[in-house]
Coordinates of C-alpha atoms and ligand atoms in Angstrom, one line a residue:
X1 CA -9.8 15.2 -25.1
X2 CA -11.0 18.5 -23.7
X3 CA -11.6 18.7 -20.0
X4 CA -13.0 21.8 -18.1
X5 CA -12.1 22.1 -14.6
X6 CA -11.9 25.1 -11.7
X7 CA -8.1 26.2 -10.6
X8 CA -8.4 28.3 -6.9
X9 CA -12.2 29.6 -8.3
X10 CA -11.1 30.1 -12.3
X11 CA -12.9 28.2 -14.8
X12 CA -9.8 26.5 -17.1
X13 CA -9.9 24.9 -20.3
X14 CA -7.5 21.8 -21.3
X15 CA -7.3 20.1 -24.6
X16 CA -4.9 17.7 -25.0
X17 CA -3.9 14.3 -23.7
X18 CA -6.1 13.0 -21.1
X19 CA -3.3 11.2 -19.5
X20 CA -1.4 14.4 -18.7
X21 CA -0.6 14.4 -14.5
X22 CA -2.2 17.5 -13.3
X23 CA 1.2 18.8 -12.1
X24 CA 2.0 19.3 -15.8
X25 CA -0.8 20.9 -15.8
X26 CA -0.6 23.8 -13.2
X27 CA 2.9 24.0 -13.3
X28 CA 2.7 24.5 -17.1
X29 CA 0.2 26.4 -19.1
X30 CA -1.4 27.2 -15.5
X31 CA 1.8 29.0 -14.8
X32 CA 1.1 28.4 -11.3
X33 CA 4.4 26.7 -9.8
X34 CA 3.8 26.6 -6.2
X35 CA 2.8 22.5 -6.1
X36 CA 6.3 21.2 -6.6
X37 CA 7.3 18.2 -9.0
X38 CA 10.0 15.9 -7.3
X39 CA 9.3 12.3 -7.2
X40 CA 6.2 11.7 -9.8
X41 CA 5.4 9.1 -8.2
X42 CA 2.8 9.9 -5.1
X43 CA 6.0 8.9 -2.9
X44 CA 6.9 12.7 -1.4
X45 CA 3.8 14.9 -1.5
X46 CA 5.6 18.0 -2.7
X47 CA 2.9 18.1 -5.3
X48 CA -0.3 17.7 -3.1
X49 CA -3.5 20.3 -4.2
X50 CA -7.0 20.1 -3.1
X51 CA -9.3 17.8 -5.7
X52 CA -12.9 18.3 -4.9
X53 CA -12.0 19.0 -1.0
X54 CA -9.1 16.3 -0.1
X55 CA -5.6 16.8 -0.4
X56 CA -3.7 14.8 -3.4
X57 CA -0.6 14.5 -4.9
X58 CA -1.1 16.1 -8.5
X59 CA 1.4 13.8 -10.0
X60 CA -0.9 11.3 -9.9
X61 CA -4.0 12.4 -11.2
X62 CA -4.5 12.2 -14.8
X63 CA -5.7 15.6 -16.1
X64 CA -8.5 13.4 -18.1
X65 CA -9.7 12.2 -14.7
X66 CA -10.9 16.0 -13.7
X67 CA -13.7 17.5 -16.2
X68 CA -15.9 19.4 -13.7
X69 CA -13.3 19.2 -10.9
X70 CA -12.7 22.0 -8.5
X71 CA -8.6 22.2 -7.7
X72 CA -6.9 24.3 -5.0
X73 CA -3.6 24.8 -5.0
X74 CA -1.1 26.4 -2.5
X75 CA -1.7 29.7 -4.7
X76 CA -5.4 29.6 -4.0
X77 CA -5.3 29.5 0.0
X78 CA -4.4 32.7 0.8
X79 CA -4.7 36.3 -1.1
X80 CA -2.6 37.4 -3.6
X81 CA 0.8 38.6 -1.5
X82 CA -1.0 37.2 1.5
X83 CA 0.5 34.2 3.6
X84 CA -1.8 31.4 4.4
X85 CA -1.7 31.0 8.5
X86 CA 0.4 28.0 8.4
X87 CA 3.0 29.3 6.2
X88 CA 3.3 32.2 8.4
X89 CA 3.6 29.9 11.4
X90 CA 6.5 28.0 9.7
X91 CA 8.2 31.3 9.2
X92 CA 7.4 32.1 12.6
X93 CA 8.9 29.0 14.3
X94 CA 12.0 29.0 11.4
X95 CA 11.7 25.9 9.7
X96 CA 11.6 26.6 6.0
X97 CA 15.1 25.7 4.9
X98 CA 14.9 24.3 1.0
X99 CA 11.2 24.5 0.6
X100 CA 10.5 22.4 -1.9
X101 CA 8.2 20.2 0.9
X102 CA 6.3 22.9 2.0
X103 CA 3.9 24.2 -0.5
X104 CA 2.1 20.5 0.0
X105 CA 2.7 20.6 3.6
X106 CA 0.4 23.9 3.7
X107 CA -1.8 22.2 1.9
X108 CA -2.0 18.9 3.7
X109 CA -1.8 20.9 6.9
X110 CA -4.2 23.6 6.0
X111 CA -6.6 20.9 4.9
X112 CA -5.9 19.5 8.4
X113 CA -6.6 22.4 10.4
X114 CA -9.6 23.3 8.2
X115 CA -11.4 20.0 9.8
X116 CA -10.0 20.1 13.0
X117 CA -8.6 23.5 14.9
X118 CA -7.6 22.0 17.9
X119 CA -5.0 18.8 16.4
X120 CA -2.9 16.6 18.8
X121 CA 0.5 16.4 18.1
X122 CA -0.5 12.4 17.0
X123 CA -3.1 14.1 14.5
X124 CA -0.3 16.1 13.0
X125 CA 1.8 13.6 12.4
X126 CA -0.9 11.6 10.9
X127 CA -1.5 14.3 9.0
X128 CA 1.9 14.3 7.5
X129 CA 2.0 11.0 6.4
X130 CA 2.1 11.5 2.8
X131 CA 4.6 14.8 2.9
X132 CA 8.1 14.2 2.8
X133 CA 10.6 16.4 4.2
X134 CA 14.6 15.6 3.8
X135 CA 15.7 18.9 5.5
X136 CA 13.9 20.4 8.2
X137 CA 12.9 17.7 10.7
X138 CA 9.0 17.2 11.3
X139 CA 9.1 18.3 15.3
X140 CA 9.7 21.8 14.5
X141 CA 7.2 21.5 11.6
X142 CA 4.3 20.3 14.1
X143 CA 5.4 22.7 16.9
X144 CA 4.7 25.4 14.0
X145 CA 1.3 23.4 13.8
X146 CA 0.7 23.3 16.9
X147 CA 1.2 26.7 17.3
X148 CA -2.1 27.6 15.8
X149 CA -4.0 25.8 17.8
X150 CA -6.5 26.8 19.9
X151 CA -5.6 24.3 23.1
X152 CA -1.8 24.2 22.4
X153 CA 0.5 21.0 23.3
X154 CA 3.3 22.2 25.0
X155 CA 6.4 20.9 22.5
X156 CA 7.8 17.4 23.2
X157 CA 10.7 17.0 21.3
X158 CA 13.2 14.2 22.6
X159 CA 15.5 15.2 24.6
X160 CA 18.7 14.3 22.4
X161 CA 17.6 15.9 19.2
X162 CA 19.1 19.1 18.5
X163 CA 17.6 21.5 16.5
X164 CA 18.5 22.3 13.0
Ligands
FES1 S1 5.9 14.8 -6.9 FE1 3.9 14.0 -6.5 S2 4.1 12.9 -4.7 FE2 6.1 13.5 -5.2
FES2 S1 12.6 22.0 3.7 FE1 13.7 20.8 2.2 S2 12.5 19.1 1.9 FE2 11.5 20.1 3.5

């Protein structure tokens, strides 16, 4: 089956199974290796990309599914060498430990942000529904958040965690 979709603005070409997730996809002949493959099974987010403007976990989506589709990946939201604005901020606030959460994280959180500048700590969260982390600790992950907010939360972590 041959499918044409658009990768962060480039027209791409794929001829092959139509049952192929799109993660094999981008992290394949795409080469582009940001959206990470952990669980396959739409359980961790690691994989999440922008499909025609809402953030989804690329495991899932059969390749056959997208003709005409317009994908964004982790790659696509900043400049080449650039840092998209909430990857900065989780460099800023030092949560990036293994990192293989993250590149959906920007996008889910990007994606957030895009929609709403000022988020509640509650709207982060909900935000982060669908994105694993096993390392980190989400608190430090929405202060980073938070952090680019126009009307900033003051951070309200609990008082017995520690950070990491
Ligand atoms: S690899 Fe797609 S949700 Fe985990
Ligand atoms: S930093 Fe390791 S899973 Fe999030």
């Amino acid at each position: 089956m041959s499918v044409t979709l658009t990768v962060n603005g480039q027209r791409r070409s794929f001829d092959g199974d139509p049952r192929t997730p799109l993660i094999d996809l981008l992290r394949g002949p795409l080469h582009l290796t940001g959206a990470k493959d952990v669980c396959r099974e739409g359980f961790c987010g690691a994989c999440t990309v922008m499909i025609d403007g809402q953030p989804v976990p690329a495991c899932l989506r059969p390749v056959g599914m997208l003709d005409g589709a317009e994908v964004t990946t982790v790659e696509g939201l900043s400049a080449p060498d650039a840092l998209n604005p909430v990857q900065q901020a989780f460099i800023d606030h030092d949560v990036v430990q293994c990192g293989m959460c993250f590149p959906g994280m920007v996008v889910t959180l990007s994606d957030l942000l895009k929609a709403n500048t000022t988020p509640s700590r509650a709207e982060v969260k909900a935000a982060l529904t669908g994105n694993l982390c096993r390392c980190t600790g989400y608190e430090r992950i929405i202060d980073a958040v938070l952090s680019l907010s126009t009307t900033e939360e003051p951070p309200q972590r609990p008082a017995h965690e520690h950070p990491v």
